[in-house]
XYZ file of C-alpha atoms in Angstrom:
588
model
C 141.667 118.714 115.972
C 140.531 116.897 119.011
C 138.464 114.006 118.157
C 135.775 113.452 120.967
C 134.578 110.027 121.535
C 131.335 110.459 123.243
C 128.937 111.942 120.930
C 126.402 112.926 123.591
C 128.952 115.510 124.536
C 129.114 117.176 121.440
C 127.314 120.415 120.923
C 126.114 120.527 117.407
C 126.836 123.195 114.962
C 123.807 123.539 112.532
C 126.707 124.572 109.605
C 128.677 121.787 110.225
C 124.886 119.541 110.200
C 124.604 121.150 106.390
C 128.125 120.270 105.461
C 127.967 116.619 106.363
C 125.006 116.668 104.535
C 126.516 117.931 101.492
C 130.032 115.560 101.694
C 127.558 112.553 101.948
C 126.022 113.344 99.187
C 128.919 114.104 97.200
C 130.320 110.647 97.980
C 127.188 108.751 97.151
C 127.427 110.543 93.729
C 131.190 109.562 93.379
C 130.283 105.958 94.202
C 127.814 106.528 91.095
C 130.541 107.768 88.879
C 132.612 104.749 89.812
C 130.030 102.331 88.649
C 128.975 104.319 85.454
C 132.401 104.475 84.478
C 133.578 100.569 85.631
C 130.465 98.740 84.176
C 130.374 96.628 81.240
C 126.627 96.234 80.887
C 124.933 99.137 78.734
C 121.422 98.374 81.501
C 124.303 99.652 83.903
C 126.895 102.283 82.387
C 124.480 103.553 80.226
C 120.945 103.412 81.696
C 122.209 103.745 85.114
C 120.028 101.207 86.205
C 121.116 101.331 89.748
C 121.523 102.870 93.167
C 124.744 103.910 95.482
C 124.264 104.721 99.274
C 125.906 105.276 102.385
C 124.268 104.085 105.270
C 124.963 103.949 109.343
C 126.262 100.650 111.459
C 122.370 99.017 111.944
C 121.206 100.192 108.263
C 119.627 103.562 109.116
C 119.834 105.812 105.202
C 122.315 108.326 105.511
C 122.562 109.563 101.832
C 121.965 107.659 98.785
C 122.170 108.772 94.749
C 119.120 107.393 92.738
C 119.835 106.917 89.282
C 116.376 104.662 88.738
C 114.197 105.724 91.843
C 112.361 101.982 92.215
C 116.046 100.987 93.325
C 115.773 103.898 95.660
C 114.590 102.736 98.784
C 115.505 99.165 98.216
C 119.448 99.031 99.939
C 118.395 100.252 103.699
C 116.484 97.118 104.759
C 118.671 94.701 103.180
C 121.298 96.681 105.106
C 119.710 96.456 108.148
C 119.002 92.675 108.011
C 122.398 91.971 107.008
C 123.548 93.915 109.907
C 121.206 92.174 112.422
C 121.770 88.557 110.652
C 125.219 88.641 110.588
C 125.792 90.301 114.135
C 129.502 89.432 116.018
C 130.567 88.080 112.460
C 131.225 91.697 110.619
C 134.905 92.142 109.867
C 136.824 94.731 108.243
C 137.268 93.868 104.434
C 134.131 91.341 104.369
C 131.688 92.291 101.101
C 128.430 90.822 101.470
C 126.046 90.144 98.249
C 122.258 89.880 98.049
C 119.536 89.418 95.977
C 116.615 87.714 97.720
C 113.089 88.696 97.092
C 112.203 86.631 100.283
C 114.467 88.861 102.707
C 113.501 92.444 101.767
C 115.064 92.090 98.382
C 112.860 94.343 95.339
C 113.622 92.096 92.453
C 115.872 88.989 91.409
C 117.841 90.944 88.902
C 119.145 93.473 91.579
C 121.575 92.680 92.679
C 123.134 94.222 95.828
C 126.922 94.804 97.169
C 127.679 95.844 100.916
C 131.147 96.503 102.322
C 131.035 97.290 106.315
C 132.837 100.291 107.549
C 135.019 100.251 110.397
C 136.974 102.991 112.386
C 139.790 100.521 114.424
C 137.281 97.238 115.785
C 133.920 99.403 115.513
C 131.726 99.433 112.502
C 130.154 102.749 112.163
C 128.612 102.771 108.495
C 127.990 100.999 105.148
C 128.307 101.780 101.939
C 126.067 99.496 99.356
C 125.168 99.512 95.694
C 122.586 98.003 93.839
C 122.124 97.400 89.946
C 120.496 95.611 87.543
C 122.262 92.328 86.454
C 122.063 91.277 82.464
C 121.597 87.872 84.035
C 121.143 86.185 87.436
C 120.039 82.433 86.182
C 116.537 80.976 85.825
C 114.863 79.546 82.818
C 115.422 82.479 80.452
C 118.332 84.741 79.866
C 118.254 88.043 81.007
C 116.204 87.415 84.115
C 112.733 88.153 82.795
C 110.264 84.836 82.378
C 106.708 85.687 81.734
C 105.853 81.794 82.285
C 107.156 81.792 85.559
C 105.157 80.349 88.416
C 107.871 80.609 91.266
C 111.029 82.015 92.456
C 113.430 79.335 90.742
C 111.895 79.616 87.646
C 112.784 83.218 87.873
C 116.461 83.225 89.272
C 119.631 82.042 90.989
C 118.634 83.308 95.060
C 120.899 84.841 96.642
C 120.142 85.241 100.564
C 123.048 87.802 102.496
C 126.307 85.952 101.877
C 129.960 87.211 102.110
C 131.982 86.996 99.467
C 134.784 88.599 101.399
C 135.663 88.100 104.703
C 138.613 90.108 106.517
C 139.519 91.126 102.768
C 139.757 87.678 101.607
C 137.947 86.219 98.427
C 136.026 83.610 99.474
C 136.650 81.387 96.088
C 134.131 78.945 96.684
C 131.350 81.166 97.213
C 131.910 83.320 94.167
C 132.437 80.736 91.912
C 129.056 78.696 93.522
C 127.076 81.834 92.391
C 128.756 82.501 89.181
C 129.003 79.368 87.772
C 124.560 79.629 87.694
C 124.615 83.199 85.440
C 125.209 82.794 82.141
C 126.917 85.869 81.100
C 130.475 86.882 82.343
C 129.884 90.473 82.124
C 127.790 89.573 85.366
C 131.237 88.714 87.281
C 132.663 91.853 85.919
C 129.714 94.637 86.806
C 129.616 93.419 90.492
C 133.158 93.251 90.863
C 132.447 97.398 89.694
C 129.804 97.240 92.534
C 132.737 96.409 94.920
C 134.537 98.870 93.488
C 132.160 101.803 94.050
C 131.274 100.778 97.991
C 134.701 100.853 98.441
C 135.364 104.467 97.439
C 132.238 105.427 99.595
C 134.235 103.481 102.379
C 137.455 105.302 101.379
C 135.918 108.997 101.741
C 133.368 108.560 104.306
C 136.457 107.009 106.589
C 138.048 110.290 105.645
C 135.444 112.474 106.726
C 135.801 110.810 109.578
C 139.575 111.051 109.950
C 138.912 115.073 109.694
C 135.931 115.792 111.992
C 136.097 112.886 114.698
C 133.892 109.890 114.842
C 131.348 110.888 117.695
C 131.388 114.694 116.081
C 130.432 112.664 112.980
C 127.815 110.395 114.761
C 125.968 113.151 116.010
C 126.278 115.231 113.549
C 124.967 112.803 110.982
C 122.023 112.206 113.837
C 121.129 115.311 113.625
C 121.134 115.342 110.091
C 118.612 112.941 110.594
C 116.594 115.036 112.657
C 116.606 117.902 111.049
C 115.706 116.006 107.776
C 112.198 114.483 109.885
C 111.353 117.809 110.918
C 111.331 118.850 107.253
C 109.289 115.799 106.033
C 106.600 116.719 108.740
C 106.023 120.308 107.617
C 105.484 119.133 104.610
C 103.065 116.361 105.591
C 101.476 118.811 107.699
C 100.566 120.565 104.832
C 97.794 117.943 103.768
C 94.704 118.679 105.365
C 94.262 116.166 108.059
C 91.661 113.178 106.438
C 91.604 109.827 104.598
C 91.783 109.822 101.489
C 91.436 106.352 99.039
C 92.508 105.763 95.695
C 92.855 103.015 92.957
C 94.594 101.329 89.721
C 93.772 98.776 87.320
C 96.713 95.947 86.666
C 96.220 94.368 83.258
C 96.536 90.688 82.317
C 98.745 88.416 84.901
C 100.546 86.622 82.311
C 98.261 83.288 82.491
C 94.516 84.529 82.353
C 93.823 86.771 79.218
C 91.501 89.649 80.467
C 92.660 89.271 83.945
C 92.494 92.317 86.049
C 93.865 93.565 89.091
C 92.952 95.996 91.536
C 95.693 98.502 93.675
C 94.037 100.145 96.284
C 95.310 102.504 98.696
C 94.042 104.026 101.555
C 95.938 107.615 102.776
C 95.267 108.729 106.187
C 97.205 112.221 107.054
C 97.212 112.888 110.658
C 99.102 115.805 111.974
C 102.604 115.029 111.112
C 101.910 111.470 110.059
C 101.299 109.777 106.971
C 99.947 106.312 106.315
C 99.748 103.964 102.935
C 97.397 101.471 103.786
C 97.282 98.587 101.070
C 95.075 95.805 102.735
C 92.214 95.915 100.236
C 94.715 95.502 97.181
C 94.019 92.347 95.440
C 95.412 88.932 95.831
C 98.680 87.958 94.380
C 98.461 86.172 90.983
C 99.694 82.527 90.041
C 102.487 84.098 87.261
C 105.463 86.564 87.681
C 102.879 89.685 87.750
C 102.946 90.094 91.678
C 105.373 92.717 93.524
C 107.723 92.423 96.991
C 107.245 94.570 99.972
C 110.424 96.569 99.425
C 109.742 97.451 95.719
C 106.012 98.263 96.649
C 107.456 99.993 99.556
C 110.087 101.801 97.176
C 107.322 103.223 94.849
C 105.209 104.388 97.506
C 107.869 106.750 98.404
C 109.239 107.496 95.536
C 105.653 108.961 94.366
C 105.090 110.481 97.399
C 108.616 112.340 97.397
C 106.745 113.985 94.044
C 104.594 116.032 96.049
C 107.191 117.408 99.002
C 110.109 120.004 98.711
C 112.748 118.263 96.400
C 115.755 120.100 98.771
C 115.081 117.443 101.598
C 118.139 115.411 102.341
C 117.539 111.708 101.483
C 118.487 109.925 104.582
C 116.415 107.984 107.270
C 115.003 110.829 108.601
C 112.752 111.433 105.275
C 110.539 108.328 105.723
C 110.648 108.197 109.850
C 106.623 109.865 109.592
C 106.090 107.738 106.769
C 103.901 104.385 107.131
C 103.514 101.660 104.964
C 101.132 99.022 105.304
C 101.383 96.139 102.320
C 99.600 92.502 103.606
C 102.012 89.580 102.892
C 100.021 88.045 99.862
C 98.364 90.846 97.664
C 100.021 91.368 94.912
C 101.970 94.426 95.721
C 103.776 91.761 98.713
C 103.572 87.802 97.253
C 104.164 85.591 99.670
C 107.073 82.640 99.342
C 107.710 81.072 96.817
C 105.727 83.054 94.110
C 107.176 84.487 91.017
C 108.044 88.225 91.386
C 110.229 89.830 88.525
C 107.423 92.316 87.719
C 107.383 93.590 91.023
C 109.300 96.545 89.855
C 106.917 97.393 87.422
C 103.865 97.405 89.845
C 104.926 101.319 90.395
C 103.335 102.681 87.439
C 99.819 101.833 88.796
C 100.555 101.744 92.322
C 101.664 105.551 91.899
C 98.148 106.029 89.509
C 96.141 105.347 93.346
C 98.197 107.574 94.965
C 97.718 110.778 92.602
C 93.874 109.781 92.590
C 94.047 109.439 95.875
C 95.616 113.128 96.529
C 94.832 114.770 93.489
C 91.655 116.702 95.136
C 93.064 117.551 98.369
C 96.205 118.717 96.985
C 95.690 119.750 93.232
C 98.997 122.127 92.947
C 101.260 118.983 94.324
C 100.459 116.154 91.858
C 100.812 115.627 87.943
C 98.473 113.492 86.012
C 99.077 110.239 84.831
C 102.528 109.237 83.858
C 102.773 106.672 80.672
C 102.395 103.397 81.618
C 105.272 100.743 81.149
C 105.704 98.615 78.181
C 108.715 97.529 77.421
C 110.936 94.397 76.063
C 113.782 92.956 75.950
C 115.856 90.966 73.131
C 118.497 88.533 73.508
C 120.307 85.885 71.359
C 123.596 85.406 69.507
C 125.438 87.645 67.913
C 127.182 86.529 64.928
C 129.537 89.524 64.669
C 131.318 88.563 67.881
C 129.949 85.038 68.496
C 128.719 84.952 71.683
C 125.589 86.009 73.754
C 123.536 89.332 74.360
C 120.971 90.606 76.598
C 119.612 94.224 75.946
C 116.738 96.490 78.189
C 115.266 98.691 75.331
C 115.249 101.727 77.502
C 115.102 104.425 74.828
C 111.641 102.562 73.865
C 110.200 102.381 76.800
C 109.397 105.797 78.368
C 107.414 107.548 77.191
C 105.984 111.039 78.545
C 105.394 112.231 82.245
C 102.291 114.360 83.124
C 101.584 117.579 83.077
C 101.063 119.321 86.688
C 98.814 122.748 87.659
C 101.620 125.155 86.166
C 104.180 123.043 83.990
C 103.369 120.615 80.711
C 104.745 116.923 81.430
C 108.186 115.832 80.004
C 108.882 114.591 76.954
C 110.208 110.979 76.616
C 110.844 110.448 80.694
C 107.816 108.734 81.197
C 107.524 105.508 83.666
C 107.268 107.164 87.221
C 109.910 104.439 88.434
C 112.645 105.124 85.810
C 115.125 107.652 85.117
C 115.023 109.772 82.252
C 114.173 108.306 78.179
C 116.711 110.553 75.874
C 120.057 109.403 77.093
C 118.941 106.023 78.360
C 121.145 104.205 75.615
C 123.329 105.759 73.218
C 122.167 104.894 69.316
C 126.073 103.568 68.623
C 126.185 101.716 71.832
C 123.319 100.025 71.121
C 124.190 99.195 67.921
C 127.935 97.796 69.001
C 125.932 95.947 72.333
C 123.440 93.853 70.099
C 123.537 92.803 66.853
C 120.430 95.429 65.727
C 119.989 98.215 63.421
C 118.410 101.108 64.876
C 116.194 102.722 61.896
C 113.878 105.390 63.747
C 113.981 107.211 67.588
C 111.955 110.335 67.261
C 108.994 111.874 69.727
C 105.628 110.776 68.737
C 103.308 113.178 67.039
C 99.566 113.866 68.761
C 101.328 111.029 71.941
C 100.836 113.623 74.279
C 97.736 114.301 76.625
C 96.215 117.517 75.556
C 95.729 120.485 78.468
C 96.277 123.715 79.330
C 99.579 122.044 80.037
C 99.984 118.975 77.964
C 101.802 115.601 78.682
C 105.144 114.898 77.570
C 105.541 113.411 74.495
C 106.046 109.537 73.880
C 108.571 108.744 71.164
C 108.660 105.571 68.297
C 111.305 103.429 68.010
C 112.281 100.965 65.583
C 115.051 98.528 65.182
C 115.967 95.947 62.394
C 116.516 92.783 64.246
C 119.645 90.790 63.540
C 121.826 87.972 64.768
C 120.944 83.884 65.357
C 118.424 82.513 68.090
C 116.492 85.942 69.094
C 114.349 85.987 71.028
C 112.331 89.333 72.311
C 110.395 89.055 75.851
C 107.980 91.892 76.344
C 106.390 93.098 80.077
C 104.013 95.918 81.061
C 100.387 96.546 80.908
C 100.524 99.626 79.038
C 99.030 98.738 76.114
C 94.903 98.638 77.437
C 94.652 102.348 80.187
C 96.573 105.020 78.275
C 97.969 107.816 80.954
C 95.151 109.769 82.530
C 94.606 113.627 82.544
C 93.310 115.468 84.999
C 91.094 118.668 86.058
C 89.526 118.155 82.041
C 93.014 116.911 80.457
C 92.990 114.201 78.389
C 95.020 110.994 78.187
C 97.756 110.029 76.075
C 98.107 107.646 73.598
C 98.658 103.842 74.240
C 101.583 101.695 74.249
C 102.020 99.401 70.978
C 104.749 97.164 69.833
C 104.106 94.835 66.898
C 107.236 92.946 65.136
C 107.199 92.853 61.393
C 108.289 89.597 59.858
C 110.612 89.415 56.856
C 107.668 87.091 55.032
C 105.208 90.114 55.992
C 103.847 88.761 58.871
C 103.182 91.217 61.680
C 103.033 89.507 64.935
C 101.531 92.072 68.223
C 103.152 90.494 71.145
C 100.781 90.393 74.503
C 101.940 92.650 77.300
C 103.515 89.952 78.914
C 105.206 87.686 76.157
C 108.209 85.319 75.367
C 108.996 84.842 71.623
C 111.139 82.612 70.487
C 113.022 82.721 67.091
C 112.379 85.959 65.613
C 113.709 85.905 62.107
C 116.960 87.836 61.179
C 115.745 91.154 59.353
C 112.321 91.469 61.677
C 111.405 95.000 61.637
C 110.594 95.726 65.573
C 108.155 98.938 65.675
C 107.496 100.190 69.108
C 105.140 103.504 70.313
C 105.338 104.704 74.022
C 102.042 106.622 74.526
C 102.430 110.615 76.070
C 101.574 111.663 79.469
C 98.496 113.246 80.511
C 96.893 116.157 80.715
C 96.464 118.786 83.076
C 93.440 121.411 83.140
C 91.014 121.569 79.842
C 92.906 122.030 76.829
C 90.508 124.670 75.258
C 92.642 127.225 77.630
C 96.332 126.398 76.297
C 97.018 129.518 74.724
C 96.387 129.319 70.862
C 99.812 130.766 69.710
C 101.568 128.021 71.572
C 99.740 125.096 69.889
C 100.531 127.024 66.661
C 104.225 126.791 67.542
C 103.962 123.217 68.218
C 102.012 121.986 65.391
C 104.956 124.046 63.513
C 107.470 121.876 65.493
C 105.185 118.570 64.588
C 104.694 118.030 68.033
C 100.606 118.675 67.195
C 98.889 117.715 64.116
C 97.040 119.986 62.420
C 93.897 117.589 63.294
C 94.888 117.530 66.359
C 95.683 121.149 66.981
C 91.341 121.544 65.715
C 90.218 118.124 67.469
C 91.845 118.732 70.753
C 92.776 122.242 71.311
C 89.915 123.873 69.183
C 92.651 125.844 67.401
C 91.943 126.279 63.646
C 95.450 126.633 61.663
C 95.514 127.521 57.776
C 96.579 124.137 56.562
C 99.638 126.395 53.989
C 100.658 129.310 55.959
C 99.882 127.708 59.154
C 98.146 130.759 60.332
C 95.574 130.682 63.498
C 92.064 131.112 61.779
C 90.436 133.738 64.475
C 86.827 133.278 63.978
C 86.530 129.812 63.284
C 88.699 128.939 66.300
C 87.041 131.158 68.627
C 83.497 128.502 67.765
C 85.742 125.613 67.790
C 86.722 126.662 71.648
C 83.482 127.827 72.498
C 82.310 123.950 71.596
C 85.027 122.881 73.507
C 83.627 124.433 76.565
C 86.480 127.173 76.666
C 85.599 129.961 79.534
């Protein structure tokens, strides 16, 4: 075909617009493949704790595959900034890495890749990934230190720096940054990042090859377009107004009791929507404080809740959007503050947003989403004599909320994370750390009663094993349980308490480093259930019956919450005394 080279000349074809769209996407979720199959690291081939993406020659989001959606949003302006830093000194074959909190990075632990694409001398695209290193240096293995104060407490910085150029290792470089992280399986999963950006550069070169570079280019631009044109419909749909909202942080890490407000202001205009965070509270003096981009991240990622799932995730999606985050609240610490948890600022940052919206647009939102709690062990392990780091994802979720015409999911919980069930397989887990798993099952009563209930949490518990461990616990999930709304109720609350061989049972804070947890320590962990949605008096009595059958409800509960008497043998509804339980419930 003839391959124009002047893409103001080319007349676009709306099908061809829709098939670009559809190749990106299908290479983004190739690159994803490549890294879930290429990992070493269970937070990576297993959790999918990262993000793949394709992106144009000045960092502009063409198409991107979110595995955890806080990583989401993250890769564009790093792109960009690389692209702009590094300007006249982009080659074909360089691979940049990054990992700075201080320029547009989300968290220390993320850990970027970014290969330049060219077609001949001109670069025309990127292709990046992002994931979630075991380690990355710092005082305490695995990347998470709840006594941190600053950034090199935290972890090894990495500002934009090639470790290729012109398809040359640069030796010194990669050994400078690998000789500070303490596990090799480091070296290993970004080598897999490499990997994976350079199958998005082999097929998106091929797409290329096949339609011509400026059909491509505008193509792709109007891709763009057609994608912002979409995303202000759907704004449009919000009555024009502003519209505030708030959350409640819990306990920095230094004061006990602290609290900290998120507060957002919406204004919808027309086609325009802004995020205004300037009355948000001050950043704190410990690792409890956030970065614009993973602020920024969860913003949008909340926000994409509430529009048409089907539009394309490229730059045209958040051109209407604003975001306004002051440099030194906590959702944006200024240099050089501590910032691990910054990723975990999207539960409650996503709580002010719903609250925020929830009147004005009641059929779009869900109610409150389980808050985070989580931990995560590390030590030796005897069996194969050397270190371990482990994320306890299949702990940690929890249940989503329920929404106007659907109940919440079970065990997906944290609005920043990807789904709880097949987070970590039981065997994996088992071969990756040196632990017994003795219980994974949903969590009875967890869920936020409604006409549509909250998704189930789960309880998990593991018999600790192995030399040195030590388990480090972040979240704040264990004081606000998940909120209903429209007269649902909350879920239960987060809990994790480690049971000492001597019978000692020691209830870690939310934010917690403890060192030398015996060998046969029984860890018991709860993630609370989503919340509710509408009064639960109107969930239809023959369903809670089925559920208490399926030990999702207690019978208690079932009576308590629902107002649905069950004969405590045959399990059979109980007509008259349920209809006076419901009519003291309030039931229409």
């Amino acid at each position: 075909m003839t391959h124009l080279t002047d893409k103001s000349a080319v007349k676009i074809d709306k099908v061809l617009v829709s098939i670009l769209g559809r190749a990106l996407k299908s290479i983004t979720d190739e690159m994803s493949l490549v890294m879930e199959k290429t990992t070493r690291s269970p937070i990576l081939c297993e959790a999918k704790d990262y993000v793949t993406g394709l992106y144009d020659a000045e960092g502009r989001m063409l198409e991107q595959t979110e595995n955890l959606p806080i990583l989401s949003f993250s890769l564009s302006p790093v792109c960009a900034h690389i692209a702009e830093k590094f300007r006249g000194e982009i080659y074909p074959g360089d691979v940049f890495f990054h990992n700075d909190v201080f320029t547009l990075g989300n968290q220390n632990n993320d850990v970027a890749a970014f290969k330049p694409i060219f077609v001949g001398e001109q670069l025309v695209a990127w292709a990046a990934c992002k994931g979630h290193m075991a380690d990355i240096g710092g005082n305490v293995r695995g990347g998470y230190n709840p006594n941190a104060t600053e950034v090199w407490q935290e972890a090894l910085r990495i500002p934009a720096v090639k470790v290729y150029e012109r398809g040359k290792l640069r030796r010194d470089v990669w050994e400078l940054i690998f000789a500070n992280v303490r596990l090799d399986i480091v070296e290993a999963d970004m080598r897999a990042e490499i990997g994976s950006c350079t199958v998005g550069e082999r097929r998106l070169l091929a797409l290329v090859e096949k339609y011509g570079l400026a059909n491509f280019q505008a193509h792709t631009d109007a891709l763009m377009a057609a994608t912002e044109r979409m995303m202000r419909s759907e704004i449009q749909g919000i009555p024009n107004g502003i519209y505030k909202g708030e959350a409640t942080v819990y306990f920095d890490g230094k004061n006990p009791g602290s609290t900290y407000q998120i507060r957002v202001t919406i204004t919808v205009h027309d086609e325009h929507i802004v995020f205004d965070y300037s009355e948000t509270d001050a950043q704190t003096n410990g690792f409890v404080n956030g970065t614009y981009t993973s602020s920024a991240s969860a913003t949008i990622l909340t926000f994409l809740q509430m529009v048409d799932p089907l539009i394309p995730h490229n730059h045209g999606m958040v051109a209407p959007i604003e975001i306004i985050i002051p440099e030194g609240t906590i959702l944006n610490a200024a240099y050089p503050a501590a910032t691990t948890f910054g990723n975990h600022l999207c539960p409650p940052n996503a709580d002010a947003i719903i609250r925020a919206l929830a009147d004005v647009i009641p059929d779009r939102v869900t109610a409150g989403w389980n808050p985070l709690l989580c931990s995560l062990s590390t030590g030796e392990d005897t069996r194969k004599g050397g270190p371990y780091v482990d994320i306890l994802f299949i702990g940690l979720k929890g249940g989503s909320g329920a929404t106007s015409d659907c109940d919440g999911y079970d065990h997906i919980g944290m609005i920043d994370a990807s789904g709880g069930v097949l987070d970590q397989d039981y065997e994996m887990f088992e071969q990756m750390t040196p632990h017994v798993l003795e219980r994974h099952e949903y969590l009875c009563d967890s869920a936020g009663p409604g006409q549509f209930r909250g998704g189930l949490g789960v309880e998990t518990r593991y018999r600790v094993g192995g030399e040195g461990t030590q388990i480090i616990t972040f979240g704040d999930g264990d004081v606000e349980p998940a909120f209903g709304l429209f007269g649902g109720g909350p879920g239960t609350l987060n809990k994790i308490e480690l049971h000492q061989p001597d019978g000692k049972v020691v209830v870690p804070t939310s934010k917690d480093l403890i060192a030398g947890v015996p060998a046969g320590t029984l860890y018991v962990q709860e993630a609370g259930g989503g919340g509710g949605f509408g009064p639960a008096s109107r969930r239809p009595a023959e369903q809670v019956q089925a559920e208490v059958r399926n030990g999702v409800i207690s019978l208690e509960g079932a009576r308590k919450h629902y107002g649905v008497a069950l004969d405590p043998e045959t399990l059979a509804i109980l007509p008259e005394l349920t209809a006076r339980l419901r009519g003291d419930l309030g039931a229409p």
